[in-house]
Amino acid sequence: MSMTGELDSRHQSTDLTERTLTPEEMEKLRNDRVFVSDFKQQKLETDAQKNWDLFYKRNTTNFFKDRHWTTREFDELKNCRESEGQKLVLLEAGCGVGNCIFPLLEEDLNIFIYACDFSPRAVEFVKQNALYCTERCLAFQCDLTKDDLQATIQVETVDVVTLIFVLSAIHPEKMQKALEQIFKVLRPGGIVLFRDYGLYDHAMLRFKSGNKLGENFYVRQDGTRSFFFSREYLAGLFQQAGFETLVNEYVLRETVNKKEGLCVPRVFLQSKFRKAVPS
């Protein structure tokens, strides 16, 4: 998923160290010292839900492609079962319009999915999908930073949580709260599968001066925001919320932006965290 035009993947590798910047990129980041005013930042926080709702109003269900890569890259979705016939309970936190959940529902018949999103409009699109069935899926609106997840999901009943390009849209000061909520509904031994924007991703370097909200935190033209994670920062957040780190690595991908005819370096962070089983 990308906000930088149509992208074709050419080469992918994983790494534990961050991408090396060119001298020009280092200079650009060093000189970007203009922060958005406190007043405007407060307005962006107040209007966050509205801005995402407008995003889905403009793009309906067309912006993101269905994520059929989820089962390919996250084998845990199939391996999390303790027995072959076990029904897997999954929470897709930040489900958008269902690009991840509907391919999963098609591929895995023995799964129940809770799907929540910040945007009421996105949740409505999920419910309108022909594949939506209340016996196998429950979609609901939820702001992970303040609403109570336990109003819908019982404590320690979820096997797997997917957090895919979601945490980056939350203000850094509120990320901890979101992870603590997820921790409560996840069963001991349960897994969080995480994928999001990594430090020095091409999207981060494309921001012009005046779009910076904080360290590695930016605002797009439409008012939606994006944070770019380092491995260390992400691991710290999850550990503070009580999780163990199992996998935490950069995915480095060379992609071609067909629209602009450019080969660009994409950086994502793909990670796996576990809620410890009490000894």
mmCIF file with all atom_site columns, C-alpha atoms in Angstrom, residues 78-86 88 159 187-189:
data_model
loop_
_atom_site.group_PDB
_atom_site.id
_atom_site.type_symbol
_atom_site.label_atom_id
_atom_site.label_alt_id
_atom_site.label_comp_id
_atom_site.label_asym_id
_atom_site.label_entity_id
_atom_site.label_seq_id
_atom_site.pdbx_PDB_ins_code
_atom_site.Cartn_x
_atom_site.Cartn_y
_atom_site.Cartn_z
_atom_site.occupancy
_atom_site.B_iso_or_equiv
_atom_site.pdbx_formal_charge
_atom_site.auth_seq_id
_atom_site.auth_comp_id
_atom_site.auth_asym_id
_atom_site.auth_atom_id
_atom_site.pdbx_PDB_model_num
ATOM 1  C CA . LYS A 1 78  ? -2.053 -20.552 9.531  1.00 0.00 ? 78  LYS A CA 1
ATOM 2  C CA . ASN A 1 79  ? 0.433  -21.699 12.167 1.00 0.00 ? 79  ASN A CA 1
ATOM 3  C CA . CYS A 1 80  ? -1.175 -20.078 15.215 1.00 0.00 ? 80  CYS A CA 1
ATOM 4  C CA . ARG A 1 81  ? -3.544 -22.967 15.703 1.00 0.00 ? 81  ARG A CA 1
ATOM 5  C CA . GLU A 1 82  ? -2.701 -25.282 18.567 1.00 0.00 ? 82  GLU A CA 1
ATOM 6  C CA . SER A 1 83  ? -4.699 -28.047 16.844 1.00 0.00 ? 83  SER A CA 1
ATOM 7  C CA . GLU A 1 84  ? -5.601 -28.493 13.184 1.00 0.00 ? 84  GLU A CA 1
ATOM 8  C CA . GLY A 1 85  ? -9.343 -28.055 13.598 1.00 0.00 ? 85  GLY A CA 1
ATOM 9  C CA . GLN A 1 86  ? -9.109 -25.047 15.939 1.00 0.00 ? 86  GLN A CA 1
ATOM 10 C CA . LEU A 1 88  ? -8.835 -19.017 14.861 1.00 0.00 ? 88  LEU A CA 1
ATOM 11 C CA . ASP A 1 159 ? -5.489 -15.530 19.002 1.00 0.00 ? 159 ASP A CA 1
ATOM 12 C CA . ARG A 1 187 ? -4.874 -14.420 24.881 1.00 0.00 ? 187 ARG A CA 1
ATOM 13 C CA . PRO A 1 188 ? -1.592 -15.409 26.596 1.00 0.00 ? 188 PRO A CA 1
ATOM 14 C CA . GLY A 1 189 ? 0.644  -16.781 23.840 1.00 0.00 ? 189 GLY A CA 1
#
